[in-house]
Every structure is written in C-alpha cells, then in structure tokens.
Short mmCIF file of C-alpha atoms in Angstrom, two decimals:
data_model
loop_
_atom_site.label_atom_id
_atom_site.label_comp_id
_atom_site.label_asym_id
_atom_site.label_seq_id
_atom_site.Cartn_x
_atom_site.Cartn_y
_atom_site.Cartn_z
CA MET Q 538 0.00 0.00 0.00
CA SER Q 539 1.31 3.40 -0.93
CA ARG Q 540 2.17 5.62 1.99
CA GLY Q 541 2.00 8.81 -0.04
CA ILE Q 542 4.02 11.90 0.65
CA TYR Q 543 2.63 12.47 4.17
CA SER Q 544 3.94 11.09 7.42
CA GLU Q 545 1.66 9.17 9.79
CA HIS Q 546 1.25 12.23 11.98
CA GLU Q 547 0.49 14.50 9.06
CA ARG Q 548 -2.14 12.14 7.71
CA PHE Q 549 -3.80 11.99 11.10
CA ALA Q 550 -3.72 15.80 11.32
CA LEU Q 551 -5.34 16.04 7.88
CA ILE Q 552 -8.19 13.67 8.76
CA TRP Q 553 -8.61 15.31 12.13
CA GLY Q 554 -8.71 18.82 10.70
CA ALA Q 555 -10.84 18.06 7.66
CA ARG Q 556 -13.42 15.71 9.16
CA ILE Q 557 -13.24 15.09 12.89
CA ALA Q 558 -12.77 18.61 14.29
CA PRO Q 559 -15.83 20.13 12.54
CA THR Q 560 -18.01 17.13 13.42
CA ILE Q 561 -16.91 17.03 17.05
CA SER Q 562 -17.30 20.79 17.45
CA THR Q 563 -20.85 20.65 16.09
CA MET Q 564 -21.75 17.77 18.41
CA ILE Q 565 -20.26 19.51 21.43
CA ALA Q 566 -22.23 22.64 20.55
CA SER Q 567 -25.40 20.51 20.39
CA MET Q 568 -24.56 19.16 23.84
CA PHE Q 569 -24.89 22.64 25.34
CA ALA Q 570 -28.57 21.68 25.63
CA TRP Q 571 -27.45 19.34 28.44
CA ALA Q 572 -26.67 22.26 30.73
CA PRO Q 573 -28.05 21.26 34.12
CA PHE Q 574 -30.85 23.79 34.50
CA VAL Q 575 -34.60 23.45 34.66
CA THR Q 576 -36.14 26.53 33.07
CA ASP Q 577 -39.68 27.76 32.51
CA MET Q 578 -39.08 28.62 28.85
CA PRO Q 579 -36.64 27.40 26.22
CA ILE Q 580 -33.67 29.74 26.50
CA MET Q 581 -30.74 27.85 24.98
CA PRO Q 582 -30.04 28.88 21.37
CA PRO Q 583 -29.53 25.92 19.00
CA PHE Q 584 -25.74 26.07 19.21
CA GLY Q 585 -25.33 22.84 17.25
CA LEU Q 586 -27.11 24.30 14.22
CA MET Q 587 -25.27 27.61 14.58
CA VAL Q 588 -21.84 25.92 14.52
CA PHE Q 589 -22.98 23.70 11.64
CA LEU Q 590 -24.01 26.79 9.62
CA CYS Q 591 -20.82 28.68 10.47
CA TRP Q 592 -18.70 25.79 9.15
CA ARG Q 593 -20.86 25.73 6.04
CA PHE Q 594 -20.35 29.44 5.39
CA LEU Q 595 -16.60 29.26 6.11
CA HIS Q 596 -16.03 26.29 3.78
CA PRO Q 597 -18.92 25.66 1.36
CA THR Q 598 -17.63 22.25 0.26
CA MET Q 599 -16.56 20.94 3.63
CA TRP Q 600 -19.73 19.11 4.62
CA PRO Q 601 -20.80 16.18 2.44
CA ILE Q 602 -24.42 16.68 1.39
CA TRP Q 603 -25.68 13.85 3.65
CA VAL Q 604 -23.96 15.00 6.86
CA GLY Q 605 -27.11 16.76 8.10
CA LEU Q 606 -28.67 13.34 8.71
CA PRO Q 607 -26.35 12.03 11.45
CA LEU Q 608 -25.60 15.44 12.94
CA GLY Q 609 -29.27 16.45 12.85
CA LEU Q 610 -30.33 13.18 14.46
CA PHE Q 611 -27.77 13.69 17.23
CA ASP Q 612 -29.08 17.22 17.79
CA ASP Q 613 -32.70 15.98 17.89
CA LEU Q 614 -31.85 13.38 20.51
CA VAL Q 615 -29.87 15.80 22.65
CA SER Q 616 -32.21 18.78 22.42
CA GLY Q 617 -35.50 16.90 22.68
CA HIS Q 618 -36.92 18.17 19.39
CA VAL Q 619 -39.21 15.86 17.46
CA ILE Q 620 -36.96 13.11 16.06
CA GLY Q 621 -36.46 13.75 12.36
CA ALA Q 622 -36.94 17.54 12.53
CA GLY Q 623 -33.20 18.23 12.66
CA MET Q 624 -32.34 15.46 10.18
CA LEU Q 625 -34.74 16.86 7.63
CA SER Q 626 -34.11 20.57 8.11
CA TRP Q 627 -30.30 20.35 8.28
CA THR Q 628 -30.20 18.36 5.03
CA LEU Q 629 -32.62 20.76 3.33
CA MET Q 630 -30.49 23.70 4.49
CA LEU Q 631 -27.35 22.23 2.93
CA MET Q 632 -29.19 21.66 -0.36
CA LEU Q 633 -30.70 25.15 -0.29
CA PHE Q 634 -27.36 26.83 0.37
CA ASP Q 635 -25.71 24.77 -2.40
CA TRP Q 636 -28.40 26.02 -4.75
CA LEU Q 637 -28.04 29.62 -3.55
CA GLU Q 638 -24.23 29.55 -3.55
CA GLY Q 639 -23.44 31.05 -6.97
CA ARG Q 640 -26.51 33.26 -7.09
CA ILE Q 641 -25.27 35.50 -4.32
CA VAL Q 642 -22.62 37.80 -5.77
CA TRP Q 643 -21.27 39.64 -2.79
CA ARG Q 644 -20.85 38.43 0.76
CA ASP Q 645 -19.75 40.23 3.88
CA TRP Q 646 -19.98 39.95 7.62
CA MET Q 647 -23.50 41.39 7.84
CA PHE Q 648 -24.65 39.00 5.13
CA GLY Q 649 -23.29 35.97 6.98
CA TRP Q 650 -24.90 37.15 10.19
CA SER Q 651 -28.30 37.92 8.67
CA ILE Q 652 -28.62 34.71 6.65
CA GLY Q 653 -27.44 32.62 9.63
CA VAL Q 654 -29.88 34.33 11.96
CA THR Q 655 -32.75 33.98 9.47
CA THR Q 656 -32.05 30.26 9.10
CA VAL Q 657 -31.92 29.74 12.87
CA THR Q 658 -35.18 31.64 13.36
CA VAL Q 659 -36.97 29.65 10.66
CA TYR Q 660 -35.60 26.43 12.16
CA LEU Q 661 -36.80 27.31 15.68
CA ILE Q 662 -40.27 28.27 14.48
CA GLY Q 663 -40.43 25.08 12.39
CA ALA Q 664 -39.39 22.92 15.33
CA TRP Q 665 -42.02 24.71 17.44
CA MET Q 666 -44.71 24.00 14.83
CA LEU Q 667 -43.73 20.33 14.67
CA THR Q 668 -44.19 19.90 18.42
CA PRO Q 669 -47.56 18.13 18.64
CA ILE Q 670 -49.09 20.32 21.40
CA HIS Q 671 -47.24 23.59 21.52
CA PRO Q 672 -47.49 26.70 23.68
CA SER Q 673 -47.85 30.28 22.41
CA ILE Q 674 -45.13 31.48 20.06
CA ILE Q 675 -44.20 34.25 22.50
CA THR Q 676 -42.35 31.63 24.54
CA LEU Q 677 -39.85 31.31 21.68
CA LEU Q 678 -38.84 34.98 21.71
CA PRO Q 679 -36.09 34.85 24.40
CA GLN Q 680 -34.46 31.92 22.63
CA ILE Q 681 -34.55 33.58 19.20
CA LEU Q 682 -33.23 36.85 20.62
CA LEU Q 683 -30.35 35.07 22.35
CA ALA Q 684 -29.54 33.19 19.14
CA ILE Q 685 -29.42 36.44 17.16
CA LEU Q 686 -27.14 38.09 19.72
CA LEU Q 687 -24.83 35.11 20.16
CA TYR Q 688 -24.45 34.22 16.49
CA PRO Q 689 -21.43 36.55 15.93
CA LEU Q 690 -19.71 34.94 18.92
CA VAL Q 691 -20.24 31.48 17.40
CA MET Q 692 -18.84 32.80 14.10
CA HIS Q 693 -15.71 34.02 15.88
CA VAL Q 694 -15.23 30.75 17.75
CA CYS Q 695 -15.61 28.77 14.51
CA ALA Q 696 -13.16 31.01 12.70
CA ALA Q 697 -10.62 30.65 15.51
CA LEU Q 698 -11.10 26.88 15.42
CA ASP Q 699 -10.73 26.95 11.65
CA ASN Q 700 -7.32 28.62 11.97
CA ARG Q 701 -6.08 25.93 14.34
CA ARG Q 702 -7.75 22.75 13.22
CA PHE Q 703 -4.80 21.30 11.26
CA ARG Q 704 -2.20 22.10 13.94
CA ILE Q 705 -2.13 19.18 16.30
CA MET A 370 -28.15 32.62 -15.10
CA ALA A 371 -27.27 29.93 -12.63
CA PRO A 372 -23.56 29.35 -12.35
CA PRO A 373 -22.08 25.83 -12.33
CA SER A 374 -22.14 24.02 -9.02
CA HIS A 375 -19.01 24.26 -6.95
CA ARG A 376 -19.39 20.60 -6.06
CA ARG A 377 -18.50 19.68 -9.68
CA PRO A 378 -16.11 16.76 -9.26
CA GLY A 379 -14.14 17.03 -12.49
CA PHE A 380 -13.33 14.08 -14.73
CA SER A 381 -12.71 11.49 -12.03
CA ARG A 382 -15.36 8.80 -12.43
CA ARG A 383 -14.88 7.75 -8.80
CA ALA A 384 -15.43 11.29 -7.53
CA GLN A 385 -18.59 11.55 -9.63
CA TYR A 386 -19.96 8.30 -8.17
CA VAL A 387 -19.17 9.42 -4.61
CA LEU A 388 -20.95 12.74 -5.16
CA PHE A 389 -23.97 11.07 -6.76
CA SER A 390 -24.34 8.45 -4.03
CA GLY A 391 -24.04 11.24 -1.46
CA TYR A 392 -27.08 12.93 -2.98
CA VAL A 393 -28.97 9.63 -3.09
CA VAL A 394 -28.27 9.04 0.60
CA ALA A 395 -29.25 12.64 1.47
CA VAL A 396 -32.57 12.47 -0.39
CA LEU A 397 -33.47 9.04 1.02
CA GLY A 398 -32.50 10.23 4.50
CA ALA A 399 -34.61 13.37 4.15
CA ILE A 400 -37.63 11.27 3.12
CA THR A 401 -37.08 8.95 6.10
CA ALA A 402 -36.77 11.97 8.41
CA SER A 403 -40.04 13.46 7.16
CA LEU A 404 -41.74 10.09 7.77
CA LEU A 405 -40.37 10.13 11.33
CA VAL A 406 -41.76 13.64 11.83
CA VAL A 407 -45.18 12.59 10.51
CA ALA A 408 -45.12 9.52 12.76
CA ALA A 409 -44.45 11.78 15.75
CA GLN A 410 -47.56 13.82 14.91
CA PHE A 411 -49.76 10.76 15.11
CA ASP A 412 -48.01 9.06 18.00
CA PRO A 413 -46.23 11.65 20.18
CA ARG A 414 -45.24 8.93 22.61
CA GLY A 415 -43.44 6.86 19.99
CA PHE A 416 -39.65 6.55 20.09
CA ARG A 417 -39.91 6.20 23.86
CA ALA A 418 -37.09 3.67 24.00
CA VAL A 419 -34.78 5.85 21.90
CA GLN A 420 -35.44 8.90 24.04
CA GLY A 421 -34.92 6.83 27.18
CA VAL A 422 -31.47 5.81 25.96
CA ALA A 423 -30.73 9.45 25.06
CA SER A 424 -31.62 10.61 28.55
CA ASP A 425 -29.45 7.85 30.04
CA VAL A 426 -26.52 9.12 28.00
CA ALA A 427 -27.25 12.72 28.98
CA SER A 428 -27.73 12.16 32.70
CA PRO A 429 -24.03 11.78 33.72
CA PHE A 430 -23.17 15.03 31.90
CA MET A 431 -26.07 16.80 33.57
CA SER A 432 -25.19 15.41 37.02
CA VAL A 433 -21.59 16.59 36.78
CA GLY A 434 -22.72 19.98 35.43
CA ARG A 435 -25.22 20.28 38.23
CA VAL A 436 -22.57 19.71 40.90
CA ILE A 437 -20.48 22.47 39.31
CA ALA A 438 -23.47 24.82 38.97
CA ARG A 439 -24.48 24.21 42.58
CA THR A 440 -20.99 24.94 43.85
CA PHE A 441 -21.00 28.35 42.19
CA GLY A 442 -24.70 28.98 42.87
CA ALA A 443 -24.17 28.19 46.55
CA THR A 444 -21.42 30.82 46.96
CA ASP A 445 -23.65 33.41 45.26
CA ASP A 446 -26.48 32.62 47.64
CA ALA A 447 -24.18 32.75 50.67
CA ILE A 448 -23.10 36.32 49.86
CA ALA A 449 -26.67 37.46 49.20
CA HIS A 450 -27.86 35.83 52.44
CA TYR A 451 -25.08 37.50 54.42
CA LEU A 452 -26.07 40.93 53.08
CA ALA A 453 -29.75 40.41 53.85
CA ALA A 454 -29.20 38.69 57.22
CA ILE A 455 -30.71 41.29 59.57
CA SER A 456 -33.88 42.05 57.62
CA THR A 457 -34.42 38.34 56.96
CA ASN A 458 -33.95 37.62 60.65
CA ASP A 459 -36.60 40.18 61.66
CA ALA A 460 -39.04 38.91 59.07
CA LEU A 461 -38.51 35.31 60.16
CA LYS A 462 -39.06 36.16 63.83
CA ALA A 463 -42.35 37.85 63.02
CA GLU A 464 -43.39 34.90 60.89
CA LEU A 465 -42.41 32.42 63.61
CA ALA A 466 -44.65 34.20 66.11
CA ARG A 467 -47.55 34.02 63.68
CA ALA A 468 -46.83 30.43 62.83
CA ARG A 469 -46.80 29.34 66.49
CA SER A 470 -50.38 30.35 67.08
CA ARG A 471 -51.43 28.73 63.79
CA LEU A 472 -49.58 25.55 64.79
CA ILE A 473 -51.58 25.23 67.98
CA GLU A 474 -54.80 25.65 66.01
CA ALA A 475 -53.61 23.07 63.52
CA ARG A 476 -52.85 20.55 66.30
CA ILE A 477 -56.35 20.92 67.68
CA ILE A 478 -57.81 20.41 64.21
CA GLU A 479 -55.57 17.41 63.64
CA ALA A 480 -56.72 15.75 66.82
CA GLN A 481 -60.33 16.46 65.92
CA ASN A 482 -59.73 15.12 62.44
CA ARG A 483 -58.26 11.90 63.82
CA GLU A 484 -61.31 11.34 66.01
CA LEU A 485 -63.67 11.98 63.13
CA ARG A 486 -61.78 9.66 60.81
CA ALA A 487 -61.81 6.95 63.43
CA LEU A 488 -65.54 7.52 63.75
CA LEU A 489 -66.03 7.14 60.00
CA GLN A 490 -63.54 4.27 59.82
CA LEU A 491 -61.90 5.80 56.76
CA GLN A 492 -59.02 3.97 55.23
CA ASP A 493 -56.06 6.13 54.32
CA GLN A 494 -55.15 5.68 50.69
CA ARG A 495 -51.54 6.70 50.79
CA PRO A 496 -49.80 6.55 47.40
CA ASP A 497 -46.75 4.32 47.36
CA VAL A 498 -43.43 6.09 47.15
CA VAL A 499 -41.57 4.49 44.26
CA ALA A 500 -38.27 6.37 44.14
CA HIS A 501 -36.45 9.55 45.02
CA GLY A 502 -34.27 11.50 42.64
CA ARG A 503 -33.03 14.86 41.52
CA LEU A 504 -34.15 16.95 38.58
CA ILE A 505 -30.83 17.34 36.79
CA GLY A 506 -31.77 19.15 33.60
CA SER A 507 -34.49 20.04 31.15
CA THR A 508 -35.17 20.60 27.47
CA LEU A 509 -33.39 23.95 27.22
CA SER A 510 -33.82 24.50 23.50
CA ASP A 511 -37.18 22.85 22.86
CA SER A 512 -40.56 24.43 23.53
CA ARG A 513 -41.82 21.39 25.43
CA ARG A 514 -41.13 21.50 29.15
CA ILE A 515 -39.55 18.16 30.00
CA ALA A 516 -37.10 17.69 32.85
CA THR A 517 -34.60 14.88 33.29
CA LEU A 518 -34.89 12.93 36.53
CA SER A 519 -31.95 11.01 37.95
CA ALA A 520 -33.96 7.83 38.62
CA GLY A 521 -35.08 5.40 35.94
CA ALA A 522 -36.61 2.01 35.32
CA GLN A 523 -34.00 0.36 37.54
CA ALA A 524 -35.38 2.32 40.52
CA GLY A 525 -38.92 1.22 39.65
CA VAL A 526 -39.97 4.37 37.80
CA ARG A 527 -42.52 3.73 35.01
CA SER A 528 -44.06 6.15 32.56
CA GLY A 529 -47.21 7.83 33.84
CA TYR A 530 -46.14 7.94 37.49
CA PRO A 531 -46.70 11.28 39.22
CA VAL A 532 -43.69 13.22 40.49
CA ARG A 533 -43.84 15.61 43.42
CA ALA A 534 -41.49 17.78 45.44
CA ALA A 535 -41.85 18.33 49.17
CA ASN A 536 -44.03 21.41 48.65
CA GLY A 537 -46.04 20.49 45.58
CA LEU A 538 -46.64 18.62 42.36
CA ILE A 539 -43.93 18.67 39.67
CA GLY A 540 -45.47 16.63 36.87
CA ARG A 541 -45.48 13.06 35.67
CA VAL A 542 -43.03 10.66 34.11
CA LEU A 543 -43.15 10.73 30.32
CA ASN A 544 -40.69 7.97 29.51
CA THR A 545 -37.93 6.14 31.27
CA GLY A 546 -34.37 5.09 30.61
CA THR A 547 -32.54 2.61 32.79
CA TYR A 548 -30.90 5.18 35.08
CA SER A 549 -32.88 8.31 34.26
CA SER A 550 -36.30 9.34 33.10
CA ARG A 551 -38.00 12.29 31.47
CA VAL A 552 -40.62 14.17 33.46
CA LEU A 553 -43.39 16.19 31.79
CA LEU A 554 -43.57 19.37 33.90
CA LEU A 555 -46.86 21.02 34.89
CA SER A 556 -46.01 24.03 32.73
CA ASP A 557 -45.90 21.98 29.51
CA ALA A 558 -48.75 22.75 27.13
CA SER A 559 -49.80 19.09 26.98
CA SER A 560 -50.00 18.60 30.74
CA VAL A 561 -53.51 18.44 32.22
CA VAL A 562 -54.11 17.99 35.96
CA PRO A 563 -57.55 17.74 37.58
CA VAL A 564 -57.60 20.02 40.63
CA ARG A 565 -59.97 21.50 43.18
CA ILE A 566 -59.85 24.81 45.00
CA LEU A 567 -58.78 24.24 48.58
CA ARG A 568 -61.14 27.02 49.79
CA ASP A 569 -64.44 25.57 48.60
CA GLY A 570 -63.58 22.32 46.83
CA SER A 571 -64.94 23.32 43.42
CA PRO A 572 -63.33 21.30 40.63
CA GLY A 573 -61.23 22.45 37.69
CA PHE A 574 -58.38 21.66 35.36
CA VAL A 575 -54.87 23.03 35.18
CA THR A 576 -52.97 23.10 31.89
CA GLY A 577 -49.55 24.56 31.18
CA ASN A 578 -48.92 27.71 29.20
CA GLY A 579 -45.34 26.82 28.35
CA ASP A 580 -43.95 29.97 29.95
CA GLY A 581 -43.94 28.95 33.59
CA THR A 582 -47.54 29.91 34.31
CA LEU A 583 -50.57 27.66 34.32
CA ASP A 584 -54.03 28.09 32.88
CA VAL A 585 -56.92 27.13 35.18
CA ARG A 586 -60.45 26.38 34.07
CA GLY A 587 -63.35 25.74 36.36
CA LEU A 588 -65.88 23.04 35.62
CA ASN A 589 -68.82 25.21 36.73
CA ALA A 590 -69.12 27.38 33.63
CA GLY A 591 -69.99 31.02 34.13
CA ALA A 592 -69.45 31.09 37.87
CA ARG A 593 -66.74 33.36 39.23
CA LEU A 594 -64.73 30.63 40.83
CA PHE A 595 -61.22 31.78 41.42
CA ARG A 596 -59.85 34.46 43.68
CA ARG A 597 -56.32 35.72 43.73
CA GLY A 598 -54.34 33.68 46.25
CA ASP A 599 -56.54 30.58 46.04
CA ILE A 600 -54.58 27.37 46.42
CA LEU A 601 -55.26 24.50 44.04
CA VAL A 602 -54.65 20.90 45.07
CA THR A 603 -54.98 17.72 43.05
CA SER A 604 -58.45 16.25 43.26
CA GLY A 605 -57.57 12.67 42.39
CA THR A 606 -60.37 12.57 39.82
CA GLY A 607 -59.74 10.01 37.12
CA GLY A 608 -56.80 8.48 38.95
CA LEU A 609 -53.13 9.04 38.16
CA TYR A 610 -52.49 11.96 40.54
CA PRO A 611 -53.19 11.22 44.21
CA PRO A 612 -55.54 13.77 45.81
CA GLY A 613 -54.36 16.54 48.11
CA ILE A 614 -51.02 17.48 46.55
CA PRO A 615 -50.60 21.27 46.30
CA VAL A 616 -50.39 22.28 42.64
CA ALA A 617 -50.61 26.02 42.10
CA ILE A 618 -51.67 29.36 43.49
CA ILE A 619 -53.99 31.69 41.56
CA ILE A 620 -52.31 34.92 40.49
CA ARG A 621 -54.98 36.28 38.12
CA SER A 622 -58.65 35.56 37.73
CA ARG A 623 -61.06 36.32 34.93
CA GLY A 624 -64.49 34.76 35.20
CA ASP A 625 -64.37 30.97 35.31
CA GLU A 626 -60.76 30.98 34.11
CA GLY A 627 -57.61 31.99 35.84
CA THR A 628 -53.86 32.08 35.66
CA ALA A 629 -51.85 30.31 38.32
CA ALA A 630 -48.22 29.90 39.32
CA PRO A 631 -46.94 26.44 40.27
CA ILE A 632 -46.18 26.06 43.97
CA ALA A 633 -43.18 23.77 43.50
CA ASN A 634 -40.56 25.42 41.29
CA PRO A 635 -38.83 22.61 39.34
CA GLY A 636 -35.80 24.85 38.84
CA ALA A 637 -35.22 25.22 42.56
CA VAL A 638 -36.25 21.93 44.19
CA ASP A 639 -33.55 19.64 45.47
CA TYR A 640 -35.13 16.22 45.61
CA VAL A 641 -38.33 14.97 44.09
CA THR A 642 -40.37 11.86 44.85
CA VAL A 643 -41.88 9.53 42.29
CA LEU A 644 -45.23 8.18 43.47
CA GLY A 645 -47.11 5.12 42.29
CA LEU A 646 -50.22 5.52 40.15
CA PHE A 647 -53.29 6.48 42.12
CA HIS A 648 -56.42 4.40 41.61
CA PRO A 649 -59.63 5.91 42.96
CA ASP A 650 -61.18 2.50 43.43
CA LYS A 651 -58.07 0.87 44.83
CA PRO A 652 -59.03 -1.80 47.37
CA ALA A 653 -58.09 -1.04 50.93
CA ASP A 654 -56.11 -4.27 51.25
CA PRO A 655 -52.39 -4.54 50.49
CA VAL A 656 -50.44 -3.19 47.56
CA PRO A 657 -51.64 -4.53 44.19
CA PRO A 658 -49.20 -6.56 42.11
CA ARG A 659 -46.54 -4.39 40.50
CA SER A 660 -47.36 -5.71 37.04
CA ALA A 661 -50.87 -4.29 37.26
CA ILE A 662 -49.65 -0.72 37.61
CA ALA A 663 -46.48 -1.03 35.61
CA THR A 664 -48.05 -1.13 32.19
CA GLY A 665 -46.94 2.44 31.60
CA ALA A 666 -50.12 3.60 29.91
CA ALA A 667 -52.45 6.16 31.42
CA PRO A 668 -54.90 4.47 33.77
CA VAL A 669 -58.24 3.53 32.35
CA THR A 670 -60.07 3.52 35.66
CA PRO A 671 -63.61 4.95 35.57
CA PRO A 672 -63.84 8.46 37.05
CA GLN A 673 -64.39 7.92 40.74
CA ALA A 674 -67.68 6.10 40.53
CA ALA A 675 -66.88 4.05 43.60
CA ALA A 676 -65.70 6.96 45.75
CA THR A 677 -69.01 8.82 45.87
CA PRO A 678 -71.49 7.16 48.21
#
C-alpha cells in the first residue's frame, strides 16, 4: 500500500482537521442543551445548528451533502426536538445553500450574520410547529433573541477553530 | 443565469460516483426523516425507548454539570444571604410568632380530624413512594417542558407515574431510561391535571402555558370561581395523581378561568419523589401486584364512581 508523501502524523492531522474537528465541534455545541438547569421557557439557542451553519459558510464544500442526517439526528436526541426535525431541516439547508451559492454575488460579515440568523429563526419556528401540542409562540422569543445576539460569537469561535484545526 | 455548481467533481469517475451516491443518501434520508416527523404527529409517545437511551446518556453530563453549577450557585447565595441577614432575621421572627399560634390551632384540628376519621372508619389511601431522585436538567432548546430525573426504570420508575417535590406537584413521568427518566412538567402545554380549589372544593383543570404559568379552568361554567391567592390541590379525579397534593396558586382571575403559578418550582427543588399511580377505586387491602400498575399507559379507571357514596 502506498504511503503517499505524508507522514503518519500529518495524515492523522489532515483527517482530524478536515473531518473530525468540525463534526466534534458541532456535536459539542449541540450538547450545550445538556446544561443542568430546569427553566420555565426554552432559552438555549440551537448552538449545534449555529456551529454547523458557520462551518458551512466558512467552507462551502466541507460538509458532504448527507452530513445533516447524522448530525441532525444527534441534535434531535440531545435537544428533545421531534426526532427527524433536525435530520430533515439540516439536510434541506445544505441543499438550499448549495443552490443559492453562486446566485449571491457579494458576501460580507453582515450578510453571513443575517442569513445565519434567518435560518436559525426559521428552524426554531419550524421545530415549534412540529411539536404536537405547543405553547404560544411568544415563549420562543427569548431563545430567538439570544440566538441572534450570540451568532457573531459562534462565528468568531468557529473562525478561531478553523485557523487551528490542522495544527495538532 | 445559474452558475455551475461548486461541487463539480471534475473528470474522475470515482469522484462523480461518490458525489452522486451522497445525494442519493441525502434524499433518502430526508424522506425517512419526514416520515419520522409525521409519525411523531400521530403518535407523540413513539420513540420512547430511543429517548430513554438518550436521557441515560445525557444524565451523567447533567449530574456533573449540576454539581459544578451548585458549587457556584451556593457561593452566590451565601453572599446574598449575608447581606440580607438582619432584615431576613426580623421577618422570620415575626413569621415564627404568627406560625406558632397557627400551629396550635392546627394541632387541635388534627386531633379532631383523627377522632372523626376513626368515627367514620376511613381507610387512608396513601400513594406508594416508588423512588427519590433529583431533577438534573431540562429541554433547554425545545418548547416542550420536559425535565430529566436522575432515577429510571432500575429504581422502579414507570411512565405515567406522578412526580412531586416536598411542597407540591412537579409533573409526571413521560418515559424512562434505565438510570434516568423524562418528566413532563406542569407548565408543559400538553400537561392536564384535575384540581380542586382548597377554599371551597370546586373542581377544575390546570394546563400549562409553556412559559412557567398555568391556565386554570373551572368546571362550573360562568361562575366566578377563582380568587387571587386561592390554592389549588390535586383532586384525584380520574386516577393518576393522588388527591391533596398542592399544585398552584392563583395569580390572576377572569371569570371561570384563571392564571396560576406552580407552587413547586422545578428549577429550585432539590429532591423529588416519584409516586405510584393512584387508583380511585383501589381496594383497601395490600399493595396490588406491581405488574398491574407497571403497564406504563395512562390508567383507564372509571372516574371515581366508587368513591361517591
């Protein structure tokens, strides 16, 4: 078997940086929903989805088109959404953004923020609608507001991680 | 004009196949996922086993996080308590004086009550305590209000069992894992608890609003039933919840409806107790076989036909 031009360590760093680090970071962000608090309203922004989207916007070809299925399922199980909601919506998002990719000519920071925030808001409202017996939509507002405010922070964390992911 | 896709794999036949099969998997997966979503609309209690396993996996993380949160929370509280020590002390002394006289009254009533019960030869129907546990987390990013309890099927917890804290009702078990279970809180929109007003005993229902408050409806339509400060306790109607557990206190009243706040705050309680299912027509003799109450489904007992003479 050909060993190629890379050493063992370099090959591991490549796989780690290209595949494992983004996946693990998304899963860890989903696991923020395991914070040990009992609250009256949903307050935790969907960090898993936010990290997933940030990786998508940083590197449009990084995620394979099917990766929303396992990552979305994990997020559904962790967050308590209806099982299948995340699988379906994350996959549809990837397809939608692939379709939109070349149609958007200019991109800047505000654009990344606004499209990310719009996607997260639509996702939260969709997940709320899929819940069989759901409370008034006002109960979603704190969560959506927090997601909008924290999205730039998630973008910064992802970008910092992106700079370091191949250096292990 | 639409530009070419950036996923264009070039001339490599292998790369083209990988890309194509990726799309096939994604589309099939999306169809499966939408079927799962539709299934959940028709059977919200499906996937119980999967969610039980998920809560088992989550519970160690939540337990560790809770220890950390409590350590920091405790120091916060200690400082706040120290600052408010004198005023709290005065208030507590005044309350103690009031409470002493009420205690004496309560003892007299208790003694009277015991005599009357002996006279009537009433059998106490005490619900069986199944397990104790902690609430270690909740659905923080979903609009349903479901808490994770640190006791599961191994401790005898089954779905449907009521859960209470020392001062009031918390909710009921939705589904169980081996070491943990998920508890549907009172404030969830799908939670319905039959209650009565402690003041006059008139019946009603409490449902959750999803924002920490509860919606109360009286069964006597049109009558102005609720007053601010009324305490609601479980009535035991229809089984499931044992009677006499404090549920909520009315904070707003409008006609035969009202808004109430739960008495037991699931975010603040330390330990909760899982009770066995309550059967209105339970025979007075010993505990029924476990298998009879462990079916997990909501009880199908007739609404208290036997209890009214």
